[in-house]
CSV table of C-alpha atoms in Angstrom, one decimal:
chain,number,residue,atom,x,y,z
N,299,MET,CA,99.8,79.9,81.7
N,300,ALA,CA,96.6,78.4,83.4
N,301,MET,CA,93.2,80.0,83.0
N,302,HIS,CA,90.7,80.1,86.1
N,303,ARG,CA,87.0,79.9,85.5
N,304,LEU,CA,84.8,82.3,87.1
N,305,ASP,CA,81.2,81.5,88.2
N,306,VAL,CA,78.3,83.9,87.9
N,307,GLU,CA,78.3,84.4,92.0
N,308,LYS,CA,82.3,85.2,92.1
N,309,LYS,CA,81.8,87.6,89.1
N,310,ARG,CA,79.1,89.4,91.0
N,311,TYR,CA,81.4,89.8,94.2
N,312,ILE,CA,83.8,90.9,92.1
N,313,ARG,CA,81.6,93.4,90.1
N,314,THR,CA,80.5,95.1,93.5
N,315,ARG,CA,83.8,95.8,94.7
N,316,ILE,CA,85.2,97.2,91.3
N,317,ILE,CA,82.1,99.4,90.9
N,318,ALA,CA,82.6,100.9,94.6
N,319,GLY,CA,86.5,100.9,94.2
N,320,ALA,CA,85.8,103.0,91.0
N,321,ILE,CA,83.8,105.7,92.6
N,322,ASN,CA,86.7,106.0,95.5
N,323,TYR,CA,89.3,105.7,92.9
N,324,LYS,CA,87.8,108.8,90.8
N,325,LEU,CA,86.6,111.0,93.9
N,326,LEU,CA,89.7,110.4,95.7
N,327,LEU,CA,92.6,109.6,93.6
N,328,VAL,CA,92.3,110.3,90.1
N,329,ASN,CA,93.6,113.8,88.8
N,330,LYS,CA,95.5,114.3,91.9
N,331,LYS,CA,99.4,114.2,92.5
N,332,PHE,CA,100.5,112.8,95.9
N,333,LEU,CA,104.1,113.8,97.2
N,334,ILE,CA,106.1,111.3,99.0
N,335,ILE,CA,108.6,112.9,101.2
N,336,CYS,CA,111.1,110.6,102.4
N,337,GLU,CA,113.2,111.2,106.0
N,338,ASP,CA,116.3,111.2,104.2
N,339,GLY,CA,114.8,114.4,102.4
N,340,THR,CA,114.2,112.6,98.8
N,341,TYR,CA,110.7,113.2,97.2
N,342,ARG,CA,108.6,111.8,94.4
N,343,GLU,CA,105.4,112.6,93.1
N,344,VAL,CA,102.9,109.7,92.1
N,345,CYS,CA,99.6,109.6,90.6
N,346,PHE,CA,96.8,107.4,89.6
N,347,MET,CA,95.5,107.3,86.1
N,348,ILE,CA,92.0,105.8,84.8
N,349,LYS,CA,93.8,103.9,82.4
N,350,ASP,CA,96.0,101.7,85.2
N,351,TYR,CA,92.4,100.8,86.9
N,352,GLN,CA,91.7,97.7,85.3
N,353,HIS,CA,95.3,96.4,85.7
N,354,LEU,CA,95.1,97.2,89.7
N,355,THR,CA,91.6,95.3,89.9
N,356,GLY,CA,93.5,92.1,88.1
N,357,VAL,CA,90.5,91.4,86.2
N,358,LYS,CA,90.1,90.3,82.5
N,359,SER,CA,87.4,92.0,80.5
N,360,ASN,CA,86.1,92.1,77.1
N,361,LEU,CA,86.5,95.9,77.7
N,362,GLY,CA,89.8,98.1,76.8
N,363,ASN,CA,91.1,99.9,80.2
N,364,ILE,CA,88.9,103.1,79.7
N,365,ASP,CA,85.9,101.9,78.8
N,366,PHE,CA,86.2,99.1,81.8
N,367,PHE,CA,86.7,102.2,84.4
N,368,ASN,CA,84.2,104.2,82.9
N,369,ASN,CA,81.7,101.3,83.0
N,370,CYS,CA,82.6,100.5,86.3
N,371,TYR,CA,82.5,104.2,87.5
N,372,LYS,CA,78.9,104.7,85.8
N,373,ARG,CA,77.8,101.2,87.5
N,374,THR,CA,77.1,99.5,83.8
N,375,ILE,CA,79.9,96.9,83.9
N,376,SER,CA,78.0,93.8,83.4
N,377,ASP,CA,78.6,90.3,84.4
N,378,GLY,CA,79.3,89.4,80.4
N,379,ASN,CA,81.9,92.1,80.8
N,380,ILE,CA,84.0,90.2,83.0
N,381,ASP,CA,85.8,87.1,81.2
N,382,ASN,CA,84.5,83.7,82.6
N,383,LEU,CA,88.3,82.9,82.2
N,384,GLN,CA,90.9,84.6,84.4
N,385,THR,CA,94.8,84.8,84.7
N,386,HIS,CA,94.5,84.9,88.5
N,387,ASP,CA,93.0,82.1,90.6
N,388,TRP,CA,89.7,83.0,92.8
N,389,HIS,CA,91.7,83.5,95.9
N,390,THR,CA,93.8,86.3,94.1
N,391,LEU,CA,91.0,87.9,92.4
N,392,LYS,CA,89.0,88.3,95.7
N,393,ARG,CA,92.0,89.8,97.8
N,394,LYS,CA,92.5,92.3,94.7
N,395,ALA,CA,88.7,93.3,94.7
N,396,ASP,CA,88.7,93.5,98.3
N,397,ARG,CA,91.7,96.0,98.1
N,398,ILE,CA,90.3,98.0,94.9
N,399,GLU,CA,87.5,99.0,96.9
N,400,ILE,CA,89.4,100.5,99.6
N,401,ILE,CA,92.5,101.5,97.4
N,402,HIS,CA,91.8,105.2,98.2
N,403,ARG,CA,93.4,104.2,101.9
N,404,ILE,CA,96.8,103.5,100.6
N,405,PHE,CA,97.7,106.9,102.3
N,406,ASP,CA,94.7,107.6,104.2
N,407,SER,CA,95.5,105.4,107.5
N,408,ASP,CA,97.7,105.9,110.2
N,409,PRO,CA,101.2,107.5,108.8
N,410,ASN,CA,103.2,104.9,111.0
N,411,LEU,CA,101.6,102.0,109.1
N,412,SER,CA,102.4,103.3,105.8
N,413,LEU,CA,106.1,102.2,104.5
N,414,ILE,CA,107.5,103.6,101.4
N,415,ILE,CA,110.1,101.1,99.6
N,416,ASP,CA,112.7,102.3,97.4
N,417,ASN,CA,113.5,99.6,94.5
N,418,PHE,CA,110.7,97.3,95.3
N,419,PRO,CA,111.3,93.9,94.0
N,420,THR,CA,108.4,91.5,92.9
N,421,ARG,CA,108.0,88.4,90.6
N,422,THR,CA,107.9,90.5,87.3
N,423,LYS,CA,109.4,93.8,87.9
N,424,THR,CA,111.2,95.8,90.4
N,425,PHE,CA,109.1,99.4,91.0
N,426,PRO,CA,111.0,102.4,91.6
N,427,ILE,CA,109.0,103.2,94.6
N,428,ALA,CA,106.1,101.5,96.3
N,429,VAL,CA,103.8,102.3,99.2
N,430,ARG,CA,102.5,99.6,101.7
N,431,ASN,CA,99.8,100.3,103.9
N,432,ALA,CA,100.1,97.8,106.5
N,433,TYR,CA,96.9,98.2,108.2
N,434,ASP,CA,94.8,97.3,105.3
N,435,LYS,CA,97.7,94.6,103.8
N,436,MET,CA,98.0,96.3,100.1
N,437,CYS,CA,101.0,97.6,98.3
N,438,ILE,CA,100.8,99.7,95.3
N,439,GLY,CA,103.9,100.1,93.1
N,440,PHE,CA,104.3,102.8,91.0
N,441,ILE,CA,106.3,102.7,87.6
N,442,SER,CA,108.7,105.5,86.0
N,443,GLU,CA,106.4,106.7,83.4
N,444,GLN,CA,104.8,109.8,85.7
N,445,ASP,CA,105.0,107.2,88.6
N,446,ARG,CA,101.8,105.7,87.9
N,447,ALA,CA,100.1,103.4,90.1
N,448,ARG,CA,100.7,99.3,89.4
N,449,LYS,CA,99.5,96.9,92.0
N,450,SER,CA,102.3,94.6,93.3
N,451,GLU,CA,102.0,91.3,94.7
């Protein structure tokens, strides 16, 4: 697997957005259950968990999942906590950082722009359910363990 190097400027760009995202994530998504009701009468409850935040950012770090989130939320995450070598290229990390900053809007925009997708396939797995926000161009898949949020590509 090819690794991609981040310079200080790119780390700072990511850092700013993951901090803003963590604040919105905690305030508006964590410890809440969202009930998705489909036109056919089926429904699903989904949730966002602190331990999934780092995965949603796509950022490799020297911190564990919980510490990563807490440091973002407290604004204490440093450039040094973000690994120099990343799995994702800059374009992908920038896109994820821009989306994580507004992740709270996944259910927040015009409902006509949101799409609920059943059995959503990606390159790595099929998500039992996903929510796509067309306006913000983001899609979040939810996996079965308590229908936790996972970023889909």
